[in-house]
Amino acid sequence: MAEHTRRTVLRGTAGIAAAGALVGTAGHQAAARSARPATERHFPFLEGAFEPVTEELTAFDLPVTGRIPRELNGRFLRNGPNVLGLEDPRAHHWMLGEGMVHGVRLRDGRAEWYRNRWVRSSQVAKKLGEPYPGPVPPDDFPCNTHVIPYRGRILALQESGPLPYELDGELNTVGTHDFRGTLEGAFTAHTKYDAHAGELHAIAYYPTWDHVRHLVVDPAGRIARTTRIPVADAPMMHDFALTEKHVVVFDLPITFDPAAAERGALVPYVWNREHPTRVGVMRRTGGPVRWFGIDPVYYSHTLNAYDEGSSVVVDLTTYPAPFHVAGRGSDGPYGAGTAKLERWTIDLRHGRVRQRVLDDRPQEFPRVNEALVSRRHRYGYSAAAADMTLAYLTPDGGNPPDRAFSNALIKHDLLRGTTQVHRLSRGAAAGEAVFVPRRPGDRKAVEDDGYAIAYVHNPDRGAADLVVLAAQDFTGEPVARVHLPGRVPLGFHGSWIPDA
C-alpha cells in the first residue's frame, strides 16, 4: 500500500473536519449554527434528533421529576459528534463532527450541574479563538466517539489514530493522554476493561498498517503488551470482543480505499465485495489467530462475550450487508436494513460459527453491567431511536417495519430469552443506556440490581432529560427525570463515572 499521511487518508473515521469559517465566540459560548444553502437535499445527520447544538451551556441545581437515588454519586457523560463552524453541509459527514461531551453531576440525591463541552483539539481551539497549549500531536482530532473513566482520569476516545484527550471533572480539556508514553500509533474508541484482571484492552487499526494491534494496558497505566495480527486490505475494525481467555476480532468487508483518499473523499472506506468476512479468535496472552469464515455482514457493537466450554459466545448488534460507512450521497452511514441483536457462538472444537438472532427489532448501542465484561452475563440493555433507524436506511433498503419508527429502551434477559421495553413517545429519541450498579464493587450483588440511565429528548420542552430507570422495574415510571437546559443530539457512547 502506498504511504499516505493521516490527513490524506482518514478524514472519515477520525480525521480532519471539513474546513469551515471561524465563528464568533464569547468566552466559552460558541456560536456555530450551520449556514445551509437553499436546497432540497436532505441531510439526516444534521437535522431532527441529530441537529448539532450551537453553544456550550452550564446550569446548576437542575430541576428533577421524581427522586434521584442517593447512591448515585458521580457523573454521567456521553460523547458524540457535534460539528462546529460548518458552512456547507455537503462537506459534512456525521463521523467527522467535533467531539462534544455532555455531562450531569449527581450527588446526594441532587442534580448539581449540567455541562456540555467541545473536546479542545488544536482545530477546535482555533475555531473557538482559544490558545492550544504545547505542540500539536500527530493525527490530532477532537475525539467524538466514547468517554471512559480510567485510573482516576476521564478519557475521550477515537479510533484509528488520534491520542485520547483527557478531561477534568468539569469537562474542561486537560490535554492528550499517551498511557505514560507507551502508546505508539493508533488507539481505539471501544476499549474493554476487565475489572477482575485490572486490564484495559484495545484493538487498534490504521490505514497504512498491514495488521491490527491488540493492546493491553496494565494496572500501572502502561501498555504492557502489543500483539500484531496480520490482515489484508486495511479493514476498519470498529469494535471487538473480550472473554476471560480470548480476544475476538471481526475482519469485515469495509476496507480502506487509497484511490478514494487520493480523490479527497471524506471517508475513504468502502464496502469491498472481494474482501472475505471472517471472525478471528486469539488467546488473550497472544499467539496465532484462528479464523472462521462467515457470510457477509456488518457488525457494529459488542454487548459482551464469554467463554463456554470449548466455545466463545459473543452477543452483538449487526446490520445486513452491504453497509456503506461513507454513505451514498448523504452525510452519514447507510445500511441495507436495520440493526438487530444476535448471538454468535464460535465453536473452537468443530471450527464453525453459529449465528442466531436474539431480537430482530431495530436497536443499537448494546451495553452490559460493566463488572461482567469478559464474563458470563444474563442481562443487556439497548436503545431504539426512530431517527437513527431511518437515517441509516438506504433508499433501496425497503420499507422498514412500523416499529422502526418507535423510541424505546430495551432490557434483554438472555437467560430466559425475554425482553422488557420501556416505551417512549414518538419524539423522544433515546441515546445509549448505561447500567449503573446500586452497590458498586459488590461482586455478590444481583446482576441487574441498579439503574439504566440515558439521555432522552423531551419533545414537550425541546430539550433533553436524563432518565433514570430502576433496572428491576424497567417498564415502570422512571425513578427520576433530570431536566437539562438544552438538547443532547443523538450521538455515540458514554459512561457512568462514579465518585472515587
Coordinates of C-alpha atoms in Angstrom, one line a residue:
M1 CA 0.0 0.0 0.0
A2 CA 1.3 3.4 -0.9
E3 CA 2.2 5.6 2.1
H4 CA -0.3 8.3 3.0
T5 CA -0.3 10.8 5.8
R6 CA -3.2 10.8 8.3
R7 CA -4.6 14.0 6.9
T8 CA -4.9 12.5 3.4
V9 CA -6.3 9.0 4.3
L10 CA -8.5 9.1 7.3
R11 CA -10.7 12.1 7.3
G12 CA -13.7 9.9 7.9
T13 CA -13.1 7.5 10.7
A14 CA -11.4 10.0 13.0
G15 CA -10.0 12.5 10.7
I16 CA -9.7 16.2 9.9
A17 CA -13.0 18.0 10.0
A18 CA -14.2 19.8 6.8
A19 CA -13.0 23.3 6.6
G20 CA -15.5 25.9 8.0
A21 CA -15.4 29.5 8.7
L22 CA -14.4 30.5 12.2
V23 CA -17.4 31.8 14.0
G24 CA -17.5 34.5 16.7
T25 CA -17.2 33.4 20.3
A26 CA -17.7 34.9 23.7
G27 CA -15.8 33.2 26.4
H28 CA -17.0 29.6 26.4
Q29 CA -20.2 30.4 24.5
A30 CA -19.6 29.3 20.9
A31 CA -22.0 30.1 18.1
A32 CA -21.7 27.5 15.3
R33 CA -25.0 27.4 13.6
S34 CA -24.8 25.7 10.2
A35 CA -25.4 28.0 7.2
R36 CA -27.4 25.9 4.8
P37 CA -27.8 27.0 1.2
A38 CA -31.3 26.9 -0.3
T39 CA -31.6 23.3 -1.5
E40 CA -34.0 20.4 -1.5
R41 CA -31.2 18.0 -0.5
H42 CA -31.8 16.0 2.7
F43 CA -29.0 15.9 5.4
P44 CA -30.4 13.5 8.0
F45 CA -27.4 13.7 10.3
L46 CA -27.7 17.5 10.6
E47 CA -31.5 17.5 11.3
G48 CA -34.0 16.4 13.8
A49 CA -32.6 14.4 16.7
F50 CA -29.1 14.8 15.2
E51 CA -29.1 18.6 14.8
P52 CA -25.9 20.0 16.4
V53 CA -26.2 22.3 19.3
T54 CA -24.6 25.7 18.9
E55 CA -23.3 26.6 22.3
E56 CA -21.7 25.3 25.5
L57 CA -24.0 25.5 28.5
T58 CA -23.5 25.3 32.3
A59 CA -26.5 25.0 34.6
F60 CA -26.7 24.3 38.3
D61 CA -29.3 22.7 40.6
L62 CA -31.2 21.1 37.8
P63 CA -35.0 20.5 38.2
V64 CA -36.0 16.9 38.8
T65 CA -39.2 15.0 38.4
G66 CA -39.2 12.1 40.8
R67 CA -36.3 11.3 43.2
I68 CA -32.6 10.7 42.3
P69 CA -31.3 7.7 44.3
R70 CA -28.9 8.9 46.9
E71 CA -26.4 6.2 46.0
L72 CA -25.9 7.7 42.5
N73 CA -22.8 9.8 43.2
G74 CA -20.8 10.6 40.1
R75 CA -21.1 11.9 36.6
F76 CA -23.0 10.6 33.6
L77 CA -21.0 11.5 30.5
R78 CA -21.7 10.9 26.8
N79 CA -19.7 11.8 23.8
G80 CA -20.8 12.4 20.2
P81 CA -20.1 14.4 17.0
N82 CA -21.2 18.0 17.1
V83 CA -20.0 19.9 14.1
L84 CA -18.5 23.3 14.8
G85 CA -18.4 26.1 12.2
L86 CA -19.8 24.2 9.2
E87 CA -20.6 26.4 6.2
D88 CA -21.6 23.8 3.6
P89 CA -23.5 20.6 4.6
R90 CA -22.2 18.9 1.5
A91 CA -18.7 18.9 3.1
H92 CA -20.0 17.1 6.2
H93 CA -20.1 13.6 7.4
W94 CA -21.6 12.7 10.8
M95 CA -18.4 10.8 11.9
L96 CA -16.4 14.0 11.2
G97 CA -18.2 16.2 13.7
E98 CA -16.1 17.6 16.5
G99 CA -16.5 15.7 19.7
M100 CA -18.8 17.2 22.4
V101 CA -19.2 15.6 25.8
H102 CA -22.4 16.1 27.7
G103 CA -22.4 15.5 31.4
V104 CA -24.7 15.6 34.5
R105 CA -23.2 15.6 38.0
L106 CA -25.3 13.7 40.6
R107 CA -24.6 13.8 44.3
D108 CA -26.6 13.0 47.5
G109 CA -29.9 13.0 45.6
R110 CA -29.3 16.2 43.7
A111 CA -28.5 17.0 40.1
E112 CA -25.7 19.5 40.8
W113 CA -25.0 20.6 37.3
Y114 CA -25.2 20.0 33.5
R115 CA -22.3 20.9 31.2
N116 CA -21.6 20.3 27.5
R117 CA -18.1 21.0 26.1
W118 CA -16.3 20.5 22.8
V119 CA -13.1 18.5 23.1
R120 CA -10.4 21.1 22.7
S121 CA -8.2 19.6 19.9
S122 CA -5.9 22.1 18.1
Q123 CA -8.5 22.7 15.4
V124 CA -11.4 23.2 17.9
A125 CA -9.3 25.6 19.9
K126 CA -8.5 27.6 16.7
K127 CA -12.2 27.8 15.7
L128 CA -13.1 29.0 19.2
G129 CA -10.3 31.6 19.2
E130 CA -8.5 29.9 22.1
P131 CA -4.8 29.1 22.5
Y132 CA -3.7 25.5 22.2
P133 CA -1.1 24.6 24.8
G134 CA 2.0 22.9 23.6
P135 CA 2.9 21.3 20.3
V136 CA 0.1 19.8 18.2
P137 CA 0.2 16.0 18.4
P138 CA 0.2 13.9 15.2
D139 CA -3.2 12.9 13.8
D140 CA -4.9 15.4 16.2
F141 CA -8.6 15.2 16.3
P142 CA -11.4 16.2 18.8
C143 CA -12.3 12.7 19.9
N144 CA -16.0 12.2 19.3
T145 CA -16.9 8.5 19.9
H146 CA -16.6 7.5 23.6
V147 CA -15.7 8.8 27.0
I148 CA -14.5 6.5 29.8
P149 CA -13.1 6.5 33.3
Y150 CA -9.6 5.1 33.6
R151 CA -7.4 5.2 36.7
G152 CA -8.8 8.4 38.0
R153 CA -8.8 10.1 34.6
I154 CA -11.6 10.8 32.1
L155 CA -10.6 10.0 28.6
A156 CA -12.4 11.0 25.3
L157 CA -11.6 8.3 22.7
Q158 CA -11.5 7.9 19.0
E159 CA -10.4 5.0 16.8
S160 CA -7.6 4.7 14.3
G161 CA -5.0 7.3 15.1
P162 CA -5.7 10.2 17.5
L163 CA -4.4 10.2 21.0
P164 CA -7.2 10.2 23.7
Y165 CA -7.9 13.5 25.2
E166 CA -8.1 13.8 29.0
L167 CA -10.9 15.9 30.5
D168 CA -11.2 17.1 34.1
G169 CA -14.2 16.7 36.3
E170 CA -15.9 19.7 34.8
L171 CA -15.3 18.6 31.2
N172 CA -12.5 21.0 30.5
T173 CA -9.9 19.6 28.2
V174 CA -6.6 18.8 30.0
G175 CA -4.6 17.5 27.1
T176 CA -3.7 14.3 25.2
H177 CA -3.0 11.1 27.0
D178 CA -0.5 8.5 25.8
F179 CA -0.5 6.0 28.7
R180 CA 2.7 7.3 30.2
G181 CA 4.5 7.5 26.9
T182 CA 3.8 3.9 25.9
L183 CA 1.3 4.3 23.1
E184 CA 2.8 4.1 19.7
G185 CA 0.4 4.7 16.8
A186 CA -3.4 4.3 16.8
F187 CA -5.8 3.6 19.7
T188 CA -9.5 2.7 19.7
A189 CA -12.8 4.1 20.8
H190 CA -14.1 0.7 22.1
T191 CA -11.9 -0.4 24.9
K192 CA -12.8 -3.3 27.2
Y193 CA -11.9 -3.1 30.8
D194 CA -11.6 -6.4 32.7
A195 CA -12.3 -5.4 36.3
H196 CA -11.1 -8.8 37.6
A197 CA -7.7 -8.5 35.9
G198 CA -7.4 -4.8 36.2
E199 CA -6.5 -4.6 32.5
L200 CA -7.7 -2.3 29.7
H201 CA -7.8 -4.0 26.3
A202 CA -8.0 -2.4 22.8
I203 CA -7.8 -3.4 19.1
A204 CA -6.2 -0.6 17.1
Y205 CA -6.2 -0.2 13.3
Y206 CA -4.6 2.3 10.9
P207 CA -5.0 2.6 7.1
T208 CA -1.3 2.2 6.3
W209 CA -0.8 -0.8 8.5
D210 CA -0.8 -4.4 7.2
H211 CA -2.1 -5.6 10.6
V212 CA -4.2 -4.6 13.5
R213 CA -2.9 -4.4 17.1
H214 CA -4.1 -5.9 20.3
L215 CA -3.0 -3.7 23.1
V216 CA -3.1 -4.5 26.8
V217 CA -2.8 -1.6 29.3
D218 CA -1.7 -2.9 32.7
P219 CA -2.9 -1.7 36.2
A220 CA 0.0 0.8 36.2
G221 CA -1.5 2.6 33.2
R222 CA 1.2 1.5 30.7
I223 CA 0.8 -0.5 27.5
A224 CA 2.3 -3.8 28.7
R225 CA 1.8 -5.9 25.6
T226 CA 1.2 -5.4 21.9
T227 CA 0.3 -8.2 19.6
R228 CA 0.2 -7.6 15.8
I229 CA -2.5 -9.5 13.9
P230 CA -1.8 -9.6 10.1
V231 CA -4.8 -8.6 7.9
A232 CA -5.2 -7.7 4.3
D233 CA -6.7 -4.6 2.7
A234 CA -6.6 -2.4 5.9
P235 CA -10.1 -3.2 7.2
M236 CA -12.0 -1.0 9.6
M237 CA -12.3 -2.7 13.0
H238 CA -14.7 -0.5 14.9
D239 CA -15.2 -2.8 17.9
F240 CA -14.1 -6.2 19.2
A241 CA -14.9 -8.7 22.0
L242 CA -13.1 -9.9 25.0
T243 CA -13.5 -13.0 27.2
E244 CA -11.6 -14.3 30.2
K245 CA -9.3 -16.3 27.9
H246 CA -9.7 -14.9 24.4
V247 CA -9.8 -11.8 22.1
V248 CA -12.2 -11.8 19.3
V249 CA -11.7 -9.7 16.2
F250 CA -14.0 -9.1 13.2
D251 CA -12.5 -8.7 9.8
L252 CA -15.2 -7.3 7.7
P253 CA -15.5 -6.1 4.0
I254 CA -15.2 -2.4 4.9
T255 CA -11.7 -1.6 3.8
F256 CA -9.5 1.5 3.2
D257 CA -9.6 2.7 -0.4
P258 CA -6.4 4.6 -1.4
A259 CA -8.0 5.9 -4.6
A260 CA -10.9 7.5 -2.7
A261 CA -8.3 9.0 -0.3
E262 CA -6.4 10.5 -3.2
R263 CA -9.7 12.0 -4.6
G264 CA -10.2 13.7 -1.2
A265 CA -13.1 11.5 -0.1
L266 CA -14.3 12.5 3.4
V267 CA -14.5 8.8 4.4
P268 CA -12.1 6.7 2.2
Y269 CA -13.6 3.4 3.3
V270 CA -15.8 1.2 1.1
W271 CA -17.8 -2.0 1.1
N272 CA -15.3 -4.3 -0.6
R273 CA -17.1 -7.4 -2.0
E274 CA -13.7 -9.0 -2.7
H275 CA -12.7 -9.0 1.0
P276 CA -13.8 -12.1 2.9
T277 CA -15.9 -11.8 6.1
R278 CA -14.3 -13.6 9.0
V279 CA -14.0 -13.8 12.7
G280 CA -10.7 -14.3 14.5
V281 CA -10.1 -15.8 17.9
M282 CA -6.8 -15.4 19.7
R283 CA -5.6 -16.2 23.3
R284 CA -5.5 -13.1 25.5
T285 CA -1.8 -13.7 26.1
G286 CA -1.1 -13.6 22.3
G287 CA -0.2 -16.2 19.7
P288 CA -1.8 -17.3 16.5
V289 CA -5.3 -16.3 15.4
R290 CA -7.9 -18.9 14.3
W291 CA -10.0 -17.5 11.6
F292 CA -13.6 -18.6 10.8
G293 CA -15.3 -17.5 7.6
I294 CA -18.9 -16.3 7.6
D295 CA -21.4 -14.8 5.2
P296 CA -21.0 -11.0 4.6
V297 CA -22.5 -8.9 7.4
Y298 CA -21.7 -5.7 9.2
Y299 CA -21.0 -6.0 12.9
S300 CA -21.3 -2.7 14.8
H301 CA -21.0 -3.2 18.6
T302 CA -20.4 -5.9 21.2
L303 CA -22.8 -6.3 24.1
N304 CA -20.4 -8.7 25.8
A305 CA -18.6 -12.0 25.3
Y306 CA -17.6 -15.0 27.5
D307 CA -16.1 -18.5 27.3
E308 CA -18.4 -21.5 27.4
G309 CA -16.5 -24.8 27.4
S310 CA -14.7 -25.1 24.0
S311 CA -16.8 -22.2 22.6
V312 CA -16.7 -18.4 22.7
V313 CA -20.1 -16.7 22.9
V314 CA -20.5 -13.1 21.6
D315 CA -23.6 -11.0 21.8
L316 CA -23.6 -8.2 19.3
T317 CA -25.5 -5.9 17.0
T318 CA -25.4 -6.4 13.3
Y319 CA -26.6 -4.9 10.0
P320 CA -27.3 -6.8 6.8
A321 CA -24.8 -6.5 4.0
P322 CA -23.8 -4.3 2.4
F323 CA -23.1 -1.4 4.8
H324 CA -21.8 1.9 3.4
V325 CA -19.9 3.7 6.2
A326 CA -19.1 6.5 3.8
G327 CA -22.7 7.0 2.9
R328 CA -24.2 7.1 -0.6
G329 CA -24.7 10.8 -1.4
S330 CA -25.6 11.8 2.2
D331 CA -23.9 12.9 5.3
G332 CA -23.6 9.7 7.2
P333 CA -23.6 5.9 7.1
Y334 CA -26.2 3.9 5.1
G335 CA -27.2 0.3 5.6
A336 CA -29.2 -2.2 3.7
G337 CA -31.5 -2.8 6.7
T338 CA -32.0 -2.2 10.4
A339 CA -29.7 -3.3 13.2
K340 CA -30.6 -6.4 15.3
L341 CA -29.2 -8.2 18.3
E342 CA -27.5 -11.5 17.6
R343 CA -25.5 -14.2 19.4
W344 CA -22.5 -15.7 17.7
T345 CA -21.2 -19.0 19.2
I346 CA -17.7 -19.7 17.9
D347 CA -17.1 -23.4 18.3
L348 CA -13.4 -23.8 18.6
R349 CA -13.6 -27.6 18.7
H350 CA -15.5 -28.1 15.5
G351 CA -14.3 -24.9 13.7
R352 CA -17.6 -23.2 13.0
V353 CA -19.7 -20.2 13.9
R354 CA -23.3 -20.5 14.8
Q355 CA -25.3 -17.2 14.3
R356 CA -28.7 -16.7 16.0
V357 CA -30.9 -13.7 16.1
L358 CA -31.9 -12.8 19.7
D359 CA -34.1 -9.8 18.9
D360 CA -34.8 -8.5 15.4
R361 CA -36.4 -5.2 16.4
P362 CA -34.3 -2.2 15.3
Q363 CA -31.8 -1.3 18.1
E364 CA -28.2 -0.2 18.7
F365 CA -25.6 0.6 21.3
P366 CA -25.9 -2.6 23.5
R367 CA -24.5 -2.4 27.0
V368 CA -23.9 -4.7 29.9
N369 CA -23.2 -4.4 33.6
E370 CA -19.5 -3.3 33.2
A371 CA -18.4 -5.5 36.1
L372 CA -19.2 -8.5 33.9
V373 CA -17.2 -7.5 30.8
S374 CA -15.5 -10.7 29.5
R375 CA -17.5 -12.9 31.9
R376 CA -20.9 -14.6 31.5
H377 CA -23.8 -12.2 31.6
R378 CA -27.6 -12.5 31.8
Y379 CA -28.8 -9.0 31.0
G380 CA -28.2 -6.4 28.4
Y381 CA -29.6 -3.0 27.5
S382 CA -30.0 -1.3 24.1
A383 CA -31.7 1.7 22.6
A384 CA -34.2 2.0 19.8
A385 CA -34.3 5.5 18.3
A386 CA -36.5 6.1 15.3
D387 CA -34.4 8.9 13.9
M388 CA -31.3 6.8 13.9
T389 CA -33.0 3.8 12.3
L390 CA -34.4 6.0 9.5
A391 CA -31.1 7.9 9.0
Y392 CA -29.2 4.6 8.5
L393 CA -31.6 3.1 5.9
T394 CA -30.5 3.3 2.3
P395 CA -33.0 4.5 -0.4
D396 CA -33.2 0.9 -1.7
G397 CA -33.4 -0.7 1.8
G398 CA -37.1 -1.3 1.5
N399 CA -39.8 -0.2 3.8
P400 CA -38.9 -0.6 7.5
P401 CA -41.3 -2.3 9.9
D402 CA -43.6 0.0 11.8
R403 CA -41.7 -0.5 15.0
A404 CA -38.7 1.1 13.3
F405 CA -40.4 4.4 14.0
S406 CA -40.7 3.8 17.7
N407 CA -38.5 5.1 20.5
A408 CA -37.7 2.8 23.4
L409 CA -35.1 1.4 25.8
I410 CA -34.8 -2.4 25.9
K411 CA -33.7 -4.7 28.6
H412 CA -32.8 -8.2 27.4
D413 CA -33.0 -11.3 29.7
L414 CA -30.7 -13.5 27.7
L415 CA -31.2 -16.5 30.0
R416 CA -34.9 -16.6 29.6
G417 CA -34.9 -15.2 26.1
T418 CA -37.3 -12.4 27.0
T419 CA -37.3 -8.6 26.8
Q420 CA -38.8 -5.7 28.7
V421 CA -39.4 -2.5 26.7
H422 CA -39.6 1.0 28.2
R423 CA -41.6 2.8 25.6
L424 CA -41.0 6.5 24.9
S425 CA -43.1 9.0 23.0
R426 CA -42.8 9.4 19.2
G427 CA -40.4 12.4 19.5
A428 CA -38.4 11.1 22.5
A429 CA -35.2 9.9 20.8
A430 CA -33.2 7.9 23.3
G431 CA -29.4 7.6 23.4
E432 CA -27.3 4.7 24.7
A433 CA -28.5 3.4 28.1
V434 CA -25.7 2.7 30.6
F435 CA -26.2 0.4 33.6
V436 CA -25.1 1.7 37.0
P437 CA -25.0 -0.7 39.9
R438 CA -26.8 0.2 43.1
R439 CA -23.9 -1.1 45.2
P440 CA -20.7 -0.6 43.1
G441 CA -17.9 -3.0 43.8
D442 CA -20.1 -5.6 45.4
R443 CA -19.4 -8.8 43.5
K444 CA -22.2 -10.6 45.3
A445 CA -24.8 -8.1 44.1
V446 CA -27.6 -9.4 41.7
E447 CA -26.6 -8.5 38.2
D448 CA -29.5 -6.1 37.5
D449 CA -29.6 -4.5 40.9
G450 CA -29.1 -1.0 39.8
Y451 CA -30.3 1.6 37.3
A452 CA -30.3 2.2 33.5
I453 CA -29.6 5.8 32.7
A454 CA -29.8 7.6 29.3
Y455 CA -30.3 11.0 27.7
V456 CA -33.7 11.2 26.1
H457 CA -35.1 14.1 24.1
N458 CA -38.2 15.6 25.7
P459 CA -40.3 16.9 22.8
D460 CA -42.6 18.9 25.1
R461 CA -39.6 21.0 26.3
G462 CA -37.4 20.8 23.2
A463 CA -34.6 19.7 25.4
A464 CA -33.1 16.6 26.9
D465 CA -33.9 14.7 30.2
L466 CA -31.5 12.4 32.0
V467 CA -33.8 9.5 32.6
V468 CA -33.1 7.1 35.5
L469 CA -34.9 3.7 35.3
A470 CA -34.8 1.0 38.0
A471 CA -33.4 -1.9 36.1
Q472 CA -35.6 -4.4 38.1
D473 CA -38.7 -2.3 37.3
F474 CA -37.7 -1.5 33.7
T475 CA -41.2 -0.8 32.3
G476 CA -42.3 1.3 35.2
E477 CA -42.2 5.0 35.6
P478 CA -38.6 6.5 35.7
V479 CA -37.2 6.8 39.2
A480 CA -36.1 10.3 38.2
R481 CA -36.1 12.6 35.2
V482 CA -33.4 15.3 35.4
H483 CA -34.4 18.2 33.1
L484 CA -31.5 19.6 31.2
P485 CA -31.4 23.2 29.8
G486 CA -30.7 22.1 26.2
R487 CA -30.7 19.3 23.7
V488 CA -28.4 16.4 23.6
P489 CA -28.2 15.3 19.9
L490 CA -28.1 11.6 19.1
G491 CA -24.5 10.6 19.3
F492 CA -22.4 7.7 20.3
H493 CA -21.2 6.3 23.7
G494 CA -20.9 7.3 27.3
S495 CA -20.0 6.1 30.8
W496 CA -21.0 6.5 34.4
I497 CA -18.0 7.9 36.3
P498 CA -18.6 7.2 40.0
D499 CA -17.0 9.2 42.7
A500 CA -13.8 7.7 44.0

